[in-house]
Coordinates of C-alpha atoms in Angstrom, one line a residue:
X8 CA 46.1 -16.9 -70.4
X9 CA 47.0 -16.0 -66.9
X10 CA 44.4 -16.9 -64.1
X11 CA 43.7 -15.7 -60.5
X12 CA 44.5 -18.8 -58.3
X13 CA 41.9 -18.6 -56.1
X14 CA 43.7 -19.0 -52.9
X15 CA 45.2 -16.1 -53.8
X16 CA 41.9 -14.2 -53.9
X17 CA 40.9 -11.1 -52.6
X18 CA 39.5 -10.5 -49.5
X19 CA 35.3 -9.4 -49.5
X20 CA 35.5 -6.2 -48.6
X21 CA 38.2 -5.8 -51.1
X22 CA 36.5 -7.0 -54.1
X23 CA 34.7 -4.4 -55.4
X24 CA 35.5 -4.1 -59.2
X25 CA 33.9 -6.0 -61.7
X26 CA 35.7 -9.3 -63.3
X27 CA 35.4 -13.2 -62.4
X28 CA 36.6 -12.6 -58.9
X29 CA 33.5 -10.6 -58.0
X30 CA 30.9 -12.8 -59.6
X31 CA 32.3 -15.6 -57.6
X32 CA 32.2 -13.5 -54.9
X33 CA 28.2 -12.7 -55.8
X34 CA 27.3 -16.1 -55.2
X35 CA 28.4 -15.7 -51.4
X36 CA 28.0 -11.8 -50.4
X37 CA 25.6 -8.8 -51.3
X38 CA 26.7 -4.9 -51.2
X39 CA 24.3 -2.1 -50.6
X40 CA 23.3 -2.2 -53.9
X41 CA 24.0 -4.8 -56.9
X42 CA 24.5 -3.8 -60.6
X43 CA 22.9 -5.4 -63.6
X44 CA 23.6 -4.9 -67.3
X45 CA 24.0 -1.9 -68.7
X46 CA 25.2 -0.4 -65.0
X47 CA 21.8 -0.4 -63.8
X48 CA 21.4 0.0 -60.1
X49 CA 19.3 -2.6 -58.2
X50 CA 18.0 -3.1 -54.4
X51 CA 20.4 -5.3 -52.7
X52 CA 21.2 -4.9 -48.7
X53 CA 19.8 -0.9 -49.3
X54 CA 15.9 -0.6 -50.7
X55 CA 16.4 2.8 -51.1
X56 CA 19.3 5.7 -51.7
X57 CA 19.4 8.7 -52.4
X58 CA 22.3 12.0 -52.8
X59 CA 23.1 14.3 -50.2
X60 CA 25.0 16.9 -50.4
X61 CA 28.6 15.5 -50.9
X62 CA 27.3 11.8 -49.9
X63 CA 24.7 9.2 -50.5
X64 CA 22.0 7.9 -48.1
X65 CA 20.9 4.1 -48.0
X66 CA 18.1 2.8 -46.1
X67 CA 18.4 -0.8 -45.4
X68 CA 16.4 -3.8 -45.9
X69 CA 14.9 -5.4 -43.2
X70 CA 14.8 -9.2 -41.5
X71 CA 18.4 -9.9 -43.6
X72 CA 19.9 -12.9 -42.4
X73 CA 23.5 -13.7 -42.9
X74 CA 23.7 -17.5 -43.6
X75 CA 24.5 -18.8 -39.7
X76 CA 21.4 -16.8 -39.1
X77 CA 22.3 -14.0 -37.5
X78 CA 20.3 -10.5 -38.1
X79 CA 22.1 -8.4 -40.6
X80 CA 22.4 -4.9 -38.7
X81 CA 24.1 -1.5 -39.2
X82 CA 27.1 -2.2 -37.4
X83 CA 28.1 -5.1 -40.0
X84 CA 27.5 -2.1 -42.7
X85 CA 30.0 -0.2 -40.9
X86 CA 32.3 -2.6 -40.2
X87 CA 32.7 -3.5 -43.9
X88 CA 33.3 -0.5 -44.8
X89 CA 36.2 0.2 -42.0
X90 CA 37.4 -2.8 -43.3
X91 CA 37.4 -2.1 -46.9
X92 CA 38.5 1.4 -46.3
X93 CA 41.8 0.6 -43.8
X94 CA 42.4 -2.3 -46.6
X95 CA 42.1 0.5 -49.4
X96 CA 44.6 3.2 -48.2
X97 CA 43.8 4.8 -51.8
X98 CA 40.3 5.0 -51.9
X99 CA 39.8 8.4 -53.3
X100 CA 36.5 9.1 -53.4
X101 CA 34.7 7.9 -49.4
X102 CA 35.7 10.5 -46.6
X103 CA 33.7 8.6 -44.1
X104 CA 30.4 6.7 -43.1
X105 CA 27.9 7.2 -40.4
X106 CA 24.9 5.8 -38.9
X107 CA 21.7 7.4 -38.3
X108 CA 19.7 5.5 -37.0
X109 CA 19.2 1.3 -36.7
X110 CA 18.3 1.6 -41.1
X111 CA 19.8 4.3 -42.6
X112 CA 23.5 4.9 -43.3
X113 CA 25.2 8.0 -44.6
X114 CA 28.3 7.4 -47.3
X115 CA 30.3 10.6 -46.8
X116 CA 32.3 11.8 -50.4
X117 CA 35.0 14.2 -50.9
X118 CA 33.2 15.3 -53.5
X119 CA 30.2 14.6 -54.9
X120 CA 29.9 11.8 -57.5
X121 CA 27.0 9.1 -59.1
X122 CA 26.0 6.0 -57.5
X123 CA 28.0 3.8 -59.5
X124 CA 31.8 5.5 -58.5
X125 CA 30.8 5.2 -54.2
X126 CA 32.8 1.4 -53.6
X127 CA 30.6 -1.1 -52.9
X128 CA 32.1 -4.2 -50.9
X129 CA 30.7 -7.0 -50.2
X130 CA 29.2 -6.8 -46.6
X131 CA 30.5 -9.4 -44.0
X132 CA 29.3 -9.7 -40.3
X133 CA 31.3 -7.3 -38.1
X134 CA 33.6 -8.7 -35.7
X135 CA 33.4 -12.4 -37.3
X136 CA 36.7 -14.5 -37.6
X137 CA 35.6 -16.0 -41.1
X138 CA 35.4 -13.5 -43.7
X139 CA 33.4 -16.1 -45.6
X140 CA 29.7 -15.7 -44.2
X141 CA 27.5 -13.7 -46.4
X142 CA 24.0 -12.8 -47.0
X143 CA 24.0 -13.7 -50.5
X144 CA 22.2 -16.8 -52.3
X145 CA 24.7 -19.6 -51.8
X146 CA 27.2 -20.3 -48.3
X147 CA 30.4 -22.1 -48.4
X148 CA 30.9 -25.2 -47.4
X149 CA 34.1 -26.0 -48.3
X150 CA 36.8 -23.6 -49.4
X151 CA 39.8 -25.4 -50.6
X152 CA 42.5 -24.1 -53.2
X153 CA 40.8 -25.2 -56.2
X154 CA 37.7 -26.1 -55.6
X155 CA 34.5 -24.1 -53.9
X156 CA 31.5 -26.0 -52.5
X157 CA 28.7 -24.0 -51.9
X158 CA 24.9 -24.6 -50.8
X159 CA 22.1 -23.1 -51.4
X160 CA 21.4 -20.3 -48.9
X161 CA 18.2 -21.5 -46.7
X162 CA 17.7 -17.5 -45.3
X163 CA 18.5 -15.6 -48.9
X164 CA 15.8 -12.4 -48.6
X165 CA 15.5 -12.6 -52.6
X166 CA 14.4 -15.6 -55.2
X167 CA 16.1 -18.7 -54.3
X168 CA 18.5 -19.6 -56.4
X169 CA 17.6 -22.6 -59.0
X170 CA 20.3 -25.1 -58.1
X171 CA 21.1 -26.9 -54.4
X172 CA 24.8 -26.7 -54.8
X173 CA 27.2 -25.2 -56.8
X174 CA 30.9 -27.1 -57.2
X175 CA 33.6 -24.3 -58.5
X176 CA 36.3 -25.9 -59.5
X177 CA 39.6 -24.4 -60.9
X178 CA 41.8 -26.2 -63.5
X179 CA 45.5 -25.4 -64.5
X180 CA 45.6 -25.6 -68.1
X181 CA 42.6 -24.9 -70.8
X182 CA 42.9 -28.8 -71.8
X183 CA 42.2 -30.0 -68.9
X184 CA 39.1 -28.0 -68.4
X185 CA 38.2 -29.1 -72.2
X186 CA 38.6 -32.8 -71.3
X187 CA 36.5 -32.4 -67.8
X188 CA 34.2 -30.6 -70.1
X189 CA 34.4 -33.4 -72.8
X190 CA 33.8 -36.6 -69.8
X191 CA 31.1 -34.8 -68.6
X192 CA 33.0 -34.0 -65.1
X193 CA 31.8 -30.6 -65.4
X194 CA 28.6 -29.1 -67.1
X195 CA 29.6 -25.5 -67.4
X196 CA 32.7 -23.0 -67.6
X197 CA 33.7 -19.7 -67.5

């Protein structure tokens, strides 16, 4: 089978489908809202939406941390959503986004449409050179073609995650993943 070298991956704001890529990306980032089985909607960055007329309205969480520690604020909403939208000439469905106040954010549609069709990128700090800081349960600590270290985020607003680190490691062939498998090299794989 064919796989997604992962230099070669998307950017965060432009990962917004489902698939390996966007689980990976999980680990690292958090959207508005995240989806669990079954397309059930869940209280991510937003505690709370709700439909407008032609739009949705999110109300985010408070004392968010993105993992350099820095306060998660509106503007970083915003900015993701430029981003994903100027990286996204075909996005059909968002006409625009606005903020109301310091907490609530307005997702303008075309027309209207459930929660689970608005795009949901990953939200990244606004105006920050790496694209790879995040307010999800693990940070990166070493990026490299092939191979993903990443810590257990000390600032995550939700359950901390179980394990301290997480290696990610990509392999070429499905035999050599079977004999890292085999030797013990690596305990899991997707």
């Amino acid at each position: 089978g064919h796989c997604l070298p992962m230099q070669d991956f998307p950017t965060p704001t432009q990962a917004i489908y489902g698939g390996i890529v966007k689980n990976f990306y999980a680990l690292i980032f958090n959207s508005l809202v995240r989806w669990i089985f079954y397309g059930q909607p869940r209280r991510a960055l937003a505690i709370d939406w709700k439909p407008m007329e032609n739009g949705w309205e999110f109300q985010l969480r408070e004392g968010v941390l993105f993992h350099d520690g820095t306060p998660l604020e509106i503007g970083d909403v915003m900015g993701s959503y430029e981003q994903y939208l100027r990286q996204n000439p075909y996005e059909r469905r968002i006409k625009g986004i606005e903020a109301v106040d310091g907490s609530i954010i307005h997702i303008h549609l075309k027309s209207p449409c459930r929660l689970e069709e608005v795009a949901m990128p990953f939200i990244v700090p606004k105006g920050t050179p790496s694209e790879w800081i995040g307010t999800g349960p693990f940070q990166a600590t070493e990026l490299n073609p092939g191979f993903w270290r990443l810590r257990r985020n000390p600032h995550y607003f939700l359950s901390p995650p179980y394990f301290k680190e997480l290696h990610i490691r990509q392999y070429d062939t499905p035999q050599a993943l079977e004999k890292a498998l085999v030797s013990g090299e690596v305990h899991f794989a997707i």
